[in-house]
Amino acid sequence: PLAARIVSLVRSSPTPDTPVLAAGGISDGRGLAAALALGCDGAALGTRLLTSIEASGPKIYKERIASGSFGGTDEAVRTTALDAIANAYREFPWPEPYDS
């Protein structure tokens, strides 16, 4: 798996103590456990936290995220627009093969 490869690369680098965080698709304890089992130091959760009661946003939006029901695959769109915008301001752009 990619996470295990990244951990190996970081641990054999000149800065082996750099924390490695897994991100993307982690929505519960099992995902975190898998990331830790692969050698990651932790995990970054984003979208899943939008469903918490503490997060602001429309209730229907939160319910759809939590259920995984978006009305069909036509509503999920992959885009690199945010990467292009962010890369315009970064000294080191996000690598093309790993864009959104």
Short mmCIF file of C-alpha atoms in Angstrom, two decimals:
data_model
loop_
_atom_site.label_atom_id
_atom_site.label_comp_id
_atom_site.label_asym_id
_atom_site.label_seq_id
_atom_site.Cartn_x
_atom_site.Cartn_y
_atom_site.Cartn_z
CA PRO A 1 0.00 0.00 0.00
CA LEU A 2 1.05 3.57 -0.66
CA ALA A 3 0.95 4.54 3.03
CA ALA A 4 3.44 1.82 3.96
CA ARG A 5 5.75 2.86 1.14
CA ILE A 6 5.63 6.50 2.23
CA VAL A 7 6.39 5.49 5.83
CA SER A 8 9.40 3.46 4.64
CA LEU A 9 10.68 6.36 2.56
CA VAL A 10 10.34 8.84 5.41
CA ARG A 11 11.93 6.52 7.98
CA SER A 12 14.96 6.03 5.71
CA SER A 13 15.25 9.75 4.92
CA PRO A 14 17.57 12.29 6.58
CA THR A 15 14.58 13.32 8.77
CA PRO A 16 13.16 9.97 9.91
CA ASP A 17 11.23 11.52 12.81
CA THR A 18 8.93 13.42 10.44
CA PRO A 19 5.35 12.39 11.29
CA VAL A 20 3.47 10.56 8.55
CA LEU A 21 -0.30 11.07 8.48
CA ALA A 22 -2.74 9.06 6.40
CA ALA A 23 -5.55 11.02 4.78
CA GLY A 24 -8.47 10.34 2.51
CA GLY A 25 -11.28 7.90 3.07
CA ILE A 26 -10.72 7.53 6.81
CA SER A 27 -14.09 7.81 8.51
CA ASP A 28 -13.99 5.55 11.54
CA GLY A 29 -11.77 3.72 14.01
CA ARG A 30 -11.11 0.89 11.58
CA GLY A 31 -9.61 3.30 9.07
CA LEU A 32 -7.43 4.84 11.75
CA ALA A 33 -6.37 1.38 12.95
CA ALA A 34 -5.43 0.44 9.38
CA ALA A 35 -3.34 3.60 8.99
CA LEU A 36 -1.54 2.90 12.26
CA ALA A 37 -0.99 -0.74 11.25
CA LEU A 38 0.66 0.48 8.05
CA GLY A 39 3.11 2.50 10.14
CA CYS A 40 1.52 5.95 9.96
CA ASP A 41 1.78 8.14 13.05
CA GLY A 42 -1.83 9.27 12.78
CA ALA A 43 -4.57 10.28 10.40
CA ALA A 44 -6.08 13.51 9.12
CA LEU A 45 -9.86 13.52 8.89
CA GLY A 46 -11.72 16.17 6.99
CA THR A 47 -15.07 15.52 5.37
CA ARG A 48 -16.15 13.05 8.04
CA LEU A 49 -15.90 15.77 10.69
CA LEU A 50 -18.35 17.94 8.75
CA THR A 51 -21.11 15.63 9.97
CA SER A 52 -20.51 16.40 13.65
CA ILE A 53 -23.01 18.47 15.60
CA GLU A 54 -20.28 21.03 16.24
CA ALA A 55 -19.79 21.72 12.53
CA SER A 56 -21.92 24.35 10.89
CA GLY A 57 -23.84 23.57 7.73
CA PRO A 58 -27.23 22.44 6.47
CA LYS A 59 -28.61 19.31 8.14
CA ILE A 60 -29.43 17.67 4.79
CA TYR A 61 -25.83 18.15 3.63
CA LYS A 62 -24.52 16.48 6.80
CA GLU A 63 -26.99 13.62 6.46
CA ARG A 64 -25.97 12.95 2.87
CA ILE A 65 -22.29 12.94 3.75
CA ALA A 66 -22.86 10.59 6.67
CA SER A 67 -24.97 8.19 4.61
CA GLY A 68 -22.84 8.33 1.48
CA SER A 69 -26.00 9.08 -0.48
CA PHE A 70 -25.51 11.89 -2.94
CA GLY A 71 -28.27 10.99 -5.36
CA GLY A 72 -26.06 9.13 -7.81
CA THR A 73 -22.55 9.09 -9.18
CA ASP A 74 -23.23 12.11 -11.38
CA GLU A 75 -22.99 14.33 -8.31
CA ALA A 76 -19.42 13.27 -7.46
CA VAL A 77 -17.02 15.16 -9.68
CA ARG A 78 -13.24 14.93 -9.65
CA THR A 79 -11.60 18.26 -10.29
CA THR A 80 -8.12 19.74 -10.14
CA ALA A 81 -9.42 23.31 -9.90
CA LEU A 82 -8.48 23.78 -6.24
CA ASP A 83 -5.03 22.28 -6.84
CA ALA A 84 -4.44 24.71 -9.71
CA ILE A 85 -5.45 27.66 -7.55
CA ALA A 86 -3.35 26.54 -4.60
CA ASN A 87 -0.35 25.73 -6.81
CA ALA A 88 -0.37 29.29 -8.13
CA TYR A 89 0.66 30.46 -4.64
CA ARG A 90 2.97 27.65 -3.56
CA GLU A 91 6.73 27.64 -3.82
CA PHE A 92 6.55 23.88 -4.38
CA PRO A 93 3.40 22.89 -6.33
CA TRP A 94 1.41 19.79 -5.46
CA PRO A 95 2.76 16.99 -7.70
CA GLU A 96 0.63 16.33 -10.78
CA PRO A 97 0.20 12.55 -10.28
CA TYR A 98 -1.22 13.14 -6.79
CA ASP A 99 -3.69 15.92 -7.53
CA SER A 100 -7.32 15.84 -6.48
#
